Amino acid sequence: MRKYLFVLVALLVVATFSLGEAKIKLFLPPGEKNPDVDFSGITLRAIHDSGAGRILEWYAPLLEKECGVKIERTEMVDLPRLREKVMGDLLAGKPSWQIIEINPRFIADFALTGLIEPLDSYFEMFDPEDVKKYLDDIIPTYREFYMKWGGHYWAIPFDGDIHLFNYRKSFFENPKYQEMFKAQFGKELQPPETWDDFVDLAKFFKENVLPPDMYSTMWWLLPPDGSVFYFDIAASYGVRYFSDDMEHALWPRDKAVAALKKMVETEPYCPPGVSNFGFTETVDYWLAGKVVFQIWFIDINEWGQMGQPEVKGDVANALIPGYRDPETGVVTHRAMAPYNRFWIIPKNLPEKVKQAAFYVMLRVSSPVYSIYSVADTYCGMDPYLYSHFTDEAAAQYTKPNPLRGVAPDWPENIPTFSTFEEARKHLDGGLANLAVAFPEINWPGATEYTESLSRWVQRAMSGEVTPEEAIEKAAEEWEAIRDKLGKEKQKEYYKEFLEAGRRVGFWD
Amino acid sequence: MLFPKRMPKRPLYLIIPPQLLVLAIVIFPLLWAIYISFHSWNPTISPERRFVGIANYIAVLKDERFLASLGRMLYYSGVGVTIQLVLGTLIALALVEYIRSERLRTFALVVFLLPMMMAEAVVAQMWTLLVTDTGTINNILVWLGFSPIGWRTQKLALTTLMIVDIWQWTSLPLLIAYAARISVPERLLESARLDGASKFLILRKIILPYMRVPLAIAFLLRFMDSYKFLDKVFIMTYGGPGTATELPTFYLYQTAFSYFNVGYAASMSWIFGIMAVVAMLIFWRLTKRA
């Protein structure tokens, strides 16, 4: 009897200790008081790039109701200056912000400084089932390549990006053009299946249809992003950043050259000076109705709703073109998933503040809030969760955001699309391309690699060098960068990158 | 003797705080940059600093990208600043010689000075819109029957930046030249005219010698400015296409704030700084000799 009593007491003790603190529920409705959390007296301040919007301020009253945390006005900085500003601030030792936006391309750069907080232990604040549900909901590319690095979670997504083929419907659906195209090329006028089709379309529209001040296509080639757009083609050709042993850059080299040649083939059908085009030019030309199709981020479809009358309602997207293997006939598509916006937390903060920051980040990242953010035109958020692609999410694109009002900084609250069908097509295009997503470089040195390749792509597109020369020179520079940053370390990082790719089934 | 005997000592205490301030915000960072330049330090690769001696300096002097950017800077500074100086001087002389009305002359001067008062970033954005391939300038050229010009192409991009800089900064040599010209004693000019000297002779023998030192200072000021030329490159071309408009300052910026190769950037900045000092000393000596 005494033995049973002892066992019972022991069990009670174990049960008491294992219960510990109550875990926070992640999926409570916005603004509902969270019984397991109290961050009263804590004030948070974030830094975003100027295109991100002020979502934390939109939701500040609701978050305060939930847990007592206060959120100050977000600091905005031009995108090219975001990384340097944040890095400088962190290196100075006293962080000015508790929530920091970065692009995942720099995740390793920040992690290696030792100045940002790994987030693994913070997930433990929340109900494990909720955490699992949330992590399973994240598109694998973002979860495996951009949230994680070196075996730890470092960042929480609040904006997902993917490249798509974007086009003007009226040009592709015009019966006269369809007839002309079929007569000239012997195939249907439709979004291109391969990069060869892409070049044919560019040639057809510029030579047969368009006035002198209109162009078939264009590319964002300004460093450091030009390399990413080149990789939309190269990755489909089977080009990897390096050979598996990391001995050879841009490998297989002949495929890398072929991909750049294909890109250069489009140059005559692009606006003059395309080698200098960046964000501003590619958006301006698109919204002004000067270009028929282009590879761009998913946002352009939403912004198309605000373009010139001829553009408004005339934009659609489709699966990015691919490369047809001449032997098997199989077409491989690879859409780059570059840029994105993720939040990180600085290390040098009181623990309670870091917990509050994590709470806010995870709540706003979860579908509870983000299903409204991604559908709102007043911020740069795009889908990154599977739940952002549901019919419920699509319907939200046709309604104003119910979680915010209006203010001088966000003077309107209007739907993005006028019909559910438009929203559904927009999301279907995104999902189709996410299924063939290709990650950007996420290991230390990402900036130098992308910058270097971009400049050679620019040179090839402007005719200064041949594609062969450009790729050879870029590969030389990449190998020099690899050696400069420490070949063995770089190999380790690249191995990890390849393993993450295998985990999500990108390559064998 | 450090101080004259009759100089009261007490005011000396008053200059200690500003001296300390200068020490803190100017001298210390310079010394820190020297210290860093002897180390391999990239905080995005490892928080640790590794002493490498003069390896960074040797690497910079062998760095083809840096040397090429120096070549571009020599072209940009040499040609660009010279044009600014000549143009500014000519306009200043024209204002004095050909505009008799004081009010009209002041008005013209103000108009010419306006570009200089605009922020670099604003000028860069404005000119970006003007020189895009379908921008205002090309539209005017096409309207006049000429072919459009690729202002931001490989061949022309640096020259375009130079033109923009000339447009904005000719005002400074103009202002200095104008001040120098009106400071030439009128009686000297009058005597020369009475002696039957031609306008050209007066210009060569009286006006230009009077203007030489102010013009040298104007050249030096603009040369120093051109040395830290960054804003327009950043906004208009981002160093491209390729590296066609990459000047040392932009490459330095990239190395320090894009690649966070801090030790290397520090050594590059010191080499670049020493070059500037040497260039200015040579220039000053030549001017004095002249």
Short mmCIF file of C-alpha atoms in Angstrom, two decimals, chain A residues 80-81 83-85 87-88 91 108-110 112-114 213 215 222-224 271-277 281 284-285 444-445 447-448 451-452 454-456 458-459 462 464 477 484-485 490 493, chain B residues 41-47 64-65 72 125 128-129 132-135 148 150-154 157 234-246 250 253-254 257-262 264:
data_model
loop_
_atom_site.label_atom_id
_atom_site.label_comp_id
_atom_site.label_asym_id
_atom_site.label_seq_id
_atom_site.Cartn_x
_atom_site.Cartn_y
_atom_site.Cartn_z
CA PRO A 80 19.18 49.21 -50.64
CA ARG A 81 20.11 50.81 -47.32
CA ARG A 83 20.93 45.83 -44.57
CA GLU A 84 23.77 48.27 -44.00
CA LYS A 85 21.70 50.35 -41.58
CA MET A 87 24.07 45.74 -39.61
CA GLY A 88 25.74 48.98 -38.51
CA LEU A 91 27.51 46.07 -34.60
CA ALA A 108 23.78 33.82 -42.68
CA ASP A 109 25.51 37.21 -42.65
CA PHE A 110 23.43 38.26 -39.67
CA LEU A 112 27.37 34.80 -38.07
CA THR A 113 27.73 38.16 -36.35
CA GLY A 114 26.37 36.51 -33.21
CA ASP A 213 7.46 52.91 -78.32
CA TYR A 215 8.29 46.45 -76.34
CA LEU A 222 20.41 46.06 -62.04
CA PRO A 223 22.77 44.48 -59.49
CA PRO A 224 22.41 42.57 -57.28
CA PRO A 271 13.31 48.70 -74.26
CA PRO A 272 16.63 50.41 -75.04
CA GLY A 273 18.95 50.51 -72.06
CA VAL A 274 17.35 47.45 -70.48
CA SER A 275 20.69 46.47 -68.97
CA ASN A 276 20.19 49.35 -66.53
CA PHE A 277 16.63 48.45 -65.62
CA GLU A 281 11.90 50.93 -64.69
CA ASP A 284 6.96 51.99 -64.61
CA TYR A 285 7.10 50.43 -68.07
CA PRO A 444 27.63 33.79 -46.29
CA GLY A 445 28.83 35.85 -49.23
CA THR A 447 25.73 39.60 -51.73
CA GLU A 448 29.13 39.29 -53.36
CA GLU A 451 26.46 41.27 -57.26
CA SER A 452 29.31 39.82 -59.31
CA SER A 454 24.66 40.53 -62.06
CA ARG A 455 27.38 42.79 -63.40
CA TRP A 456 28.48 40.17 -65.94
CA GLN A 458 24.52 43.29 -67.48
CA ARG A 459 27.66 43.36 -69.63
CA SER A 462 24.57 45.41 -73.20
CA GLU A 464 30.06 44.55 -74.01
CA GLU A 477 35.03 35.72 -59.73
CA LYS A 484 38.53 34.58 -50.17
CA LEU A 485 35.70 33.75 -47.77
CA GLN A 490 31.98 27.75 -47.94
CA TYR A 493 27.61 25.98 -46.14
CA TRP B 41 37.61 41.51 -40.47
CA ASN B 42 34.27 40.67 -41.98
CA PRO B 43 31.66 40.61 -39.20
CA THR B 44 29.26 38.72 -41.47
CA ILE B 45 31.75 35.87 -41.76
CA SER B 46 33.14 35.87 -38.24
CA PRO B 47 33.05 38.38 -35.36
CA GLU B 64 42.08 45.32 -60.73
CA ARG B 65 38.60 46.54 -59.91
CA ARG B 72 37.56 56.18 -64.28
CA GLN B 125 16.52 61.48 -59.73
CA THR B 128 17.51 59.87 -64.41
CA LEU B 129 14.10 60.77 -65.79
CA THR B 132 16.38 57.28 -69.72
CA ASP B 133 16.19 55.89 -73.20
CA THR B 134 12.63 57.06 -73.59
CA GLY B 135 13.20 60.15 -71.45
CA PRO B 148 17.98 58.75 -79.65
CA GLY B 150 21.90 55.61 -75.18
CA TRP B 151 22.90 57.85 -72.31
CA ARG B 152 23.29 55.05 -69.80
CA THR B 153 24.99 52.51 -72.03
CA GLN B 154 28.41 51.04 -71.43
CA ALA B 157 27.21 56.19 -68.83
CA PHE B 234 24.31 55.21 -56.55
CA ILE B 235 21.01 56.60 -57.80
CA MET B 236 21.54 56.83 -61.56
CA THR B 237 23.60 53.78 -62.49
CA TYR B 238 24.53 51.82 -59.36
CA GLY B 239 28.01 51.55 -60.82
CA GLY B 240 26.80 49.90 -64.03
CA PRO B 241 26.28 48.72 -66.65
CA GLY B 242 28.76 46.15 -65.43
CA THR B 243 31.30 48.37 -63.69
CA ALA B 244 31.28 51.16 -66.30
CA THR B 245 30.53 53.89 -63.76
CA GLU B 246 32.09 52.34 -60.70
CA PHE B 250 31.28 53.40 -54.91
CA TYR B 253 31.00 51.66 -50.31
CA GLN B 254 30.24 48.24 -51.79
CA PHE B 257 28.58 48.04 -46.62
CA SER B 258 27.53 45.38 -49.11
CA TYR B 259 30.27 42.82 -48.58
CA PHE B 260 31.14 44.01 -45.04
CA ASN B 261 34.79 43.37 -45.80
CA VAL B 262 35.67 46.05 -43.25
CA TYR B 264 39.92 45.64 -46.69
#
